[in-house]
C-alpha positions as a Python dict, from the first residue, in 0.01 Angstrom:
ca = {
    (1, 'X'): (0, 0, 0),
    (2, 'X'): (347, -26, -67),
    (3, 'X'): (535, 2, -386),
    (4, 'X'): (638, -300, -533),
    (5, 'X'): (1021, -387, -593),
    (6, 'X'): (1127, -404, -933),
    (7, 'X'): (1133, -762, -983),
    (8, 'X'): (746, -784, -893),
    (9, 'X'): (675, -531, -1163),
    (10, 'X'): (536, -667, -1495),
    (11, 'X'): (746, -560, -1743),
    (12, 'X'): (1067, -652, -1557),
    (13, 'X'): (930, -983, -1467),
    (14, 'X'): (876, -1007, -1842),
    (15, 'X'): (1252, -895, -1910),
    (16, 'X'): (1399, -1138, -1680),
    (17, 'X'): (1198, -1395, -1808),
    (18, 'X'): (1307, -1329, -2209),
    (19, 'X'): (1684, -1336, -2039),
    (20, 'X'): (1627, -1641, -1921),
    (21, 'X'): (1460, -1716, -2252),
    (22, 'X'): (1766, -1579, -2438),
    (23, 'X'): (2045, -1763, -2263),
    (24, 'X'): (1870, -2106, -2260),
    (25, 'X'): (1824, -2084, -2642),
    (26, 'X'): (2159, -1973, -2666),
    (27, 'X'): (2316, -2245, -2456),
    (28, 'X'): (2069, -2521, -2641),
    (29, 'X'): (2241, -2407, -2992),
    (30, 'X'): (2591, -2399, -2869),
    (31, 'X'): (2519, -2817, -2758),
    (32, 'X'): (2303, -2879, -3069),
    (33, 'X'): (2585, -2711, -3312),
    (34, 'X'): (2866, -2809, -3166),
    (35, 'X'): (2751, -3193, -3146),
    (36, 'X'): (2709, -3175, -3538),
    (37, 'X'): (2997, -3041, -3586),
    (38, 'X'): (3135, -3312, -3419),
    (39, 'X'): (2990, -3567, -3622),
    (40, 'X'): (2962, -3341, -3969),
    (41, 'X'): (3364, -3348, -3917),
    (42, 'X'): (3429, -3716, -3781),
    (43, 'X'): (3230, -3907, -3987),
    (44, 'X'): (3187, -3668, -4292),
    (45, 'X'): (3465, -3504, -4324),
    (46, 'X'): (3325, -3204, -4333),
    (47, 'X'): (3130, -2958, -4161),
    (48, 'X'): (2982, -2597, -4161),
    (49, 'X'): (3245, -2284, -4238),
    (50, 'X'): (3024, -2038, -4032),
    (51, 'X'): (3003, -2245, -3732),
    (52, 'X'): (3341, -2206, -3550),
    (53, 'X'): (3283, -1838, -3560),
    (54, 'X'): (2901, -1864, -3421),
    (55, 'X'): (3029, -2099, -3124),
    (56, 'X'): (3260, -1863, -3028),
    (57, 'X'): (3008, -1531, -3060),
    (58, 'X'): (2816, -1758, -2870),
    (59, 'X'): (2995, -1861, -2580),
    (60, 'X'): (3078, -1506, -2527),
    (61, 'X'): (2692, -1370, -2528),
    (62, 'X'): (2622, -1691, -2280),
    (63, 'X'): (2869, -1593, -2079),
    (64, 'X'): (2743, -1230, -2057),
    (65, 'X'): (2354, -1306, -2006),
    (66, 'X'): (2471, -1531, -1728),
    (67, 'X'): (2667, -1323, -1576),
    (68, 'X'): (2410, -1051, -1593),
    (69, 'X'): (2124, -1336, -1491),
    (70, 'X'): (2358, -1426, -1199),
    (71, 'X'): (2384, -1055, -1076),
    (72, 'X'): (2003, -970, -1123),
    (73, 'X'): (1969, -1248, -879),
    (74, 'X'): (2263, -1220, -655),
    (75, 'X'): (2400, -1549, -718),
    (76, 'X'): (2740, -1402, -882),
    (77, 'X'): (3097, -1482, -719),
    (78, 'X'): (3128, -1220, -409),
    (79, 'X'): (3357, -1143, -127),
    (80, 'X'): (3202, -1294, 160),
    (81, 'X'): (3479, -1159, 436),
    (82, 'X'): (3334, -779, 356),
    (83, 'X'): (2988, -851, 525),
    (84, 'X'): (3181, -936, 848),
    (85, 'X'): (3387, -588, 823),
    (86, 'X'): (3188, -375, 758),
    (87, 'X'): (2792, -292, 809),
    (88, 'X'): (2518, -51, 761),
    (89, 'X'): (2638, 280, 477),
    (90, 'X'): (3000, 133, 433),
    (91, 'X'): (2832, -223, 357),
    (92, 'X'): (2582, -91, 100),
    (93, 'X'): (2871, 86, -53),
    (94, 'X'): (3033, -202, -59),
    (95, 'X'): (2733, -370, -246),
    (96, 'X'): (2685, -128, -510),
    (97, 'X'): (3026, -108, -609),
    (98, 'X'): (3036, -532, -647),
    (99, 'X'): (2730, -482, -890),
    (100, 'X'): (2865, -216, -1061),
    (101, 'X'): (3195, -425, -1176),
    (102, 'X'): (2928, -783, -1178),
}
């Protein structure tokens, strides 16, 4: 029997599913509070105080759950040209040091 990877392990899966949980929550209040802002401020002339600040916070924790989504699943912007350089030790290497700065 052979050990499974950590992505097939229960609380992982779990994890990765709350990240994707996380960042599709966040994303869905960034469209819903940014539209009434939008509207609060066009056709009311007014709007929420807090909510600028929020967007921003925000668009900065999407951006770093997708990023991290985008590395768990090695979808994240990589050099292509290494992988026809190098191969076998220097490639992993290679790898690990991409993730560690993803």
């Amino acid at each position: 029997m052979t050990d499974p990877t950590p992505t097939e392990r229960p609380f992982f899966a779990r994890l990765h599913r709350l990240e994707d949980w996380l960042l599709t929550l966040f994303v869905v209040a960034l469209i819903v509070l940014a539209g009434l802002q939008i509207v609060l401020r066009n056709v009311f002339d007014g709007g929420f105080t807090w909510a600028d600040p929020v967007l921003r916070m925000l668009v900065l924790w999407s951006a770093m759950l997708g990023a991290m989504i985008a590395a768990r699943d090695d979808q994240h912007i990589g050099l292509d040209f290494i992988h026809r350089l190098v191969d076998g030790v220097k490639l992993r290497i290679a790898r690990v040091i991409a993730l560690g700065f993803a």
